[in-house]
Short mmCIF file of C-alpha atoms in Angstrom, two decimals:
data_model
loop_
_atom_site.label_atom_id
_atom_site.label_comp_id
_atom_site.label_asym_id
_atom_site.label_seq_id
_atom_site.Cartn_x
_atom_site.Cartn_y
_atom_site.Cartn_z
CA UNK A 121 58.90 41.30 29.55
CA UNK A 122 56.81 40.91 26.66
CA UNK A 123 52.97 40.97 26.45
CA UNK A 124 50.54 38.00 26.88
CA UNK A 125 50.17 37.33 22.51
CA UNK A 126 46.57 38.35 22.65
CA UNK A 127 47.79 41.69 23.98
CA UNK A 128 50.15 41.76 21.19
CA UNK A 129 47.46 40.80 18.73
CA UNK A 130 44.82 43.24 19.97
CA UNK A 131 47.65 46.16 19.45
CA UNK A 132 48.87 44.93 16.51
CA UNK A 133 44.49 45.14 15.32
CA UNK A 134 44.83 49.02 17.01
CA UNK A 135 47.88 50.12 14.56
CA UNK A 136 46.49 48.82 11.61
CA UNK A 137 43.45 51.17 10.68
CA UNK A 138 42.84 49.57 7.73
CA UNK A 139 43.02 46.28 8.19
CA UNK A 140 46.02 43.35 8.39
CA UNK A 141 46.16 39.86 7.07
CA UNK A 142 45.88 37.29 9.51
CA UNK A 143 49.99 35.65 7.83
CA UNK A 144 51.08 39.88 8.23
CA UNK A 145 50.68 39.36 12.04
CA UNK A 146 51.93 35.82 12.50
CA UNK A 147 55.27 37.56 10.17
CA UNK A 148 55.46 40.38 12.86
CA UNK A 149 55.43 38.48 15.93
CA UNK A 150 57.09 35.26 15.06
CA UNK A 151 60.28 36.76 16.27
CA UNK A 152 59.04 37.08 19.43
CA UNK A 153 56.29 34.47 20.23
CA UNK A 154 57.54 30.68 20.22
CA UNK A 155 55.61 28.68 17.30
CA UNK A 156 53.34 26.85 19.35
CA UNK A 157 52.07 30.09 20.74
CA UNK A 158 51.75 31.74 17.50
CA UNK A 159 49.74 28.24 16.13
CA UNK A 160 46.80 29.79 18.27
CA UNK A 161 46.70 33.16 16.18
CA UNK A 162 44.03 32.35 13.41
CA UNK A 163 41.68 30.45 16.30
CA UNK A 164 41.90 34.16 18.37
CA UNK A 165 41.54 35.86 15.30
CA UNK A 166 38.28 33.97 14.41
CA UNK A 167 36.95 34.30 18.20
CA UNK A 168 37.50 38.28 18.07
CA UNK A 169 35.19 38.39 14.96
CA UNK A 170 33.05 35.73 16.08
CA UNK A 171 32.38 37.79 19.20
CA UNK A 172 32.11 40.84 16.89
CA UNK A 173 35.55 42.73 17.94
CA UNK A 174 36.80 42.09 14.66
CA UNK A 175 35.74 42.73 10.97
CA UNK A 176 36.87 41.14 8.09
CA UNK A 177 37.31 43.52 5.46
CA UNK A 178 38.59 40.97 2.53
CA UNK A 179 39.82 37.33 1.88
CA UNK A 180 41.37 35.44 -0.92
CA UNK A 181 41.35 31.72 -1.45
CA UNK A 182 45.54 30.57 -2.44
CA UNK A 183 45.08 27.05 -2.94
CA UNK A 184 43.30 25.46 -0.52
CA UNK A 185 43.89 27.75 2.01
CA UNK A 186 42.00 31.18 3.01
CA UNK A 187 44.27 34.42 3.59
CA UNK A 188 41.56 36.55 5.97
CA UNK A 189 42.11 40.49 6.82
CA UNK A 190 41.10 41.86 9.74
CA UNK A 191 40.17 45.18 11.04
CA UNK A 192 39.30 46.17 14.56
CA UNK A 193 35.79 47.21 15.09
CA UNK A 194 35.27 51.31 15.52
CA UNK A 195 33.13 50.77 18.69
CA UNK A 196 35.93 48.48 20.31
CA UNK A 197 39.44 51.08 19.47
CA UNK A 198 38.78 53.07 22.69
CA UNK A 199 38.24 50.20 24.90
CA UNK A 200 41.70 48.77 23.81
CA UNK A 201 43.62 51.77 23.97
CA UNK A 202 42.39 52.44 27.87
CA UNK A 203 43.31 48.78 28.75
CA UNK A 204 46.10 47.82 27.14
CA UNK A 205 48.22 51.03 25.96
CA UNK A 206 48.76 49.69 22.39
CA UNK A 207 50.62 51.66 21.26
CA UNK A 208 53.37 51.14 24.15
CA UNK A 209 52.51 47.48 23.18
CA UNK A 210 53.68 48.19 19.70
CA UNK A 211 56.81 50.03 20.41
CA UNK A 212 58.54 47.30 23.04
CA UNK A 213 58.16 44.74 20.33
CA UNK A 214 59.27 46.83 17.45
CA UNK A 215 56.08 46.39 15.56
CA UNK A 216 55.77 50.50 14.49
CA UNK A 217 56.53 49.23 11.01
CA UNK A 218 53.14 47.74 10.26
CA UNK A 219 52.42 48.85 6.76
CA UNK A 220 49.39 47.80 4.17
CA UNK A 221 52.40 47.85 1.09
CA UNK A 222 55.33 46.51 2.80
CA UNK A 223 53.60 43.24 3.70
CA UNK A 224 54.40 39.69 3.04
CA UNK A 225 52.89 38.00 -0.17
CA UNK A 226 50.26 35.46 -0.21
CA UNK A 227 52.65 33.08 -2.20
CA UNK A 228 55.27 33.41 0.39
CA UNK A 229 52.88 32.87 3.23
CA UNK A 230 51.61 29.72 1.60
CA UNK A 231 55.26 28.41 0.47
CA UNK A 232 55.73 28.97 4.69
CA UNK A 233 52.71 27.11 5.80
CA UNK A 234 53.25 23.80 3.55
#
């Protein structure tokens, strides 16, 4: 049984230290979230940093869209590893692979989205 996605988001925040871009996530869990689920990501995304769980360490503009990169806050890492177990999280959806170099380009996010 797989995780409610903000469960899955929240982990996928814990494993990535230094930050992930906002099209890196939707790439990791597309294969296991239906697309209408995954259409919510960037609204959670923007309600965990509007509520201050989330920074956002860099952006860059690709057209007329915005590629964001988030890191979870210091102060919150604790928190989510009592409740949820991340890193369990991570490993029943295969997601131990999250890497800053191996990621998906901005072109080929864009070329995705349009």
């Amino acid at each position: 049984m797989k995780p409610p996605l903000k469960f899955a988001l929240y982990s996928t925040l814990y494993i990535s230290e230094e930050g992930i871009w906002e099209y890196e996530i939707y790439e990791k869990l597309k294969g296991h979230y239906n697309p209408r689920a995954l259409s919510k990501l960037r609204s959670i995304l923007l309600e965990l940093h509007n509520k201050s769980w989330t920074d956002e360490v860099d952006a860059e503009v690709y057209g007329e869209t915005i590629f964001r990169k988030y890191k979870l806050q210091e102060r919150h890492r604790e928190f989510v590893e009592y409740q949820l177990s991340p890193l369990k999280i991570v490993k029943e959806l295969g997601l131990d692979s999250i890497n800053e170099k191996g990621g998906v380009s901005h072109e080929r996010a864009f070329a995705r989205s349009n």
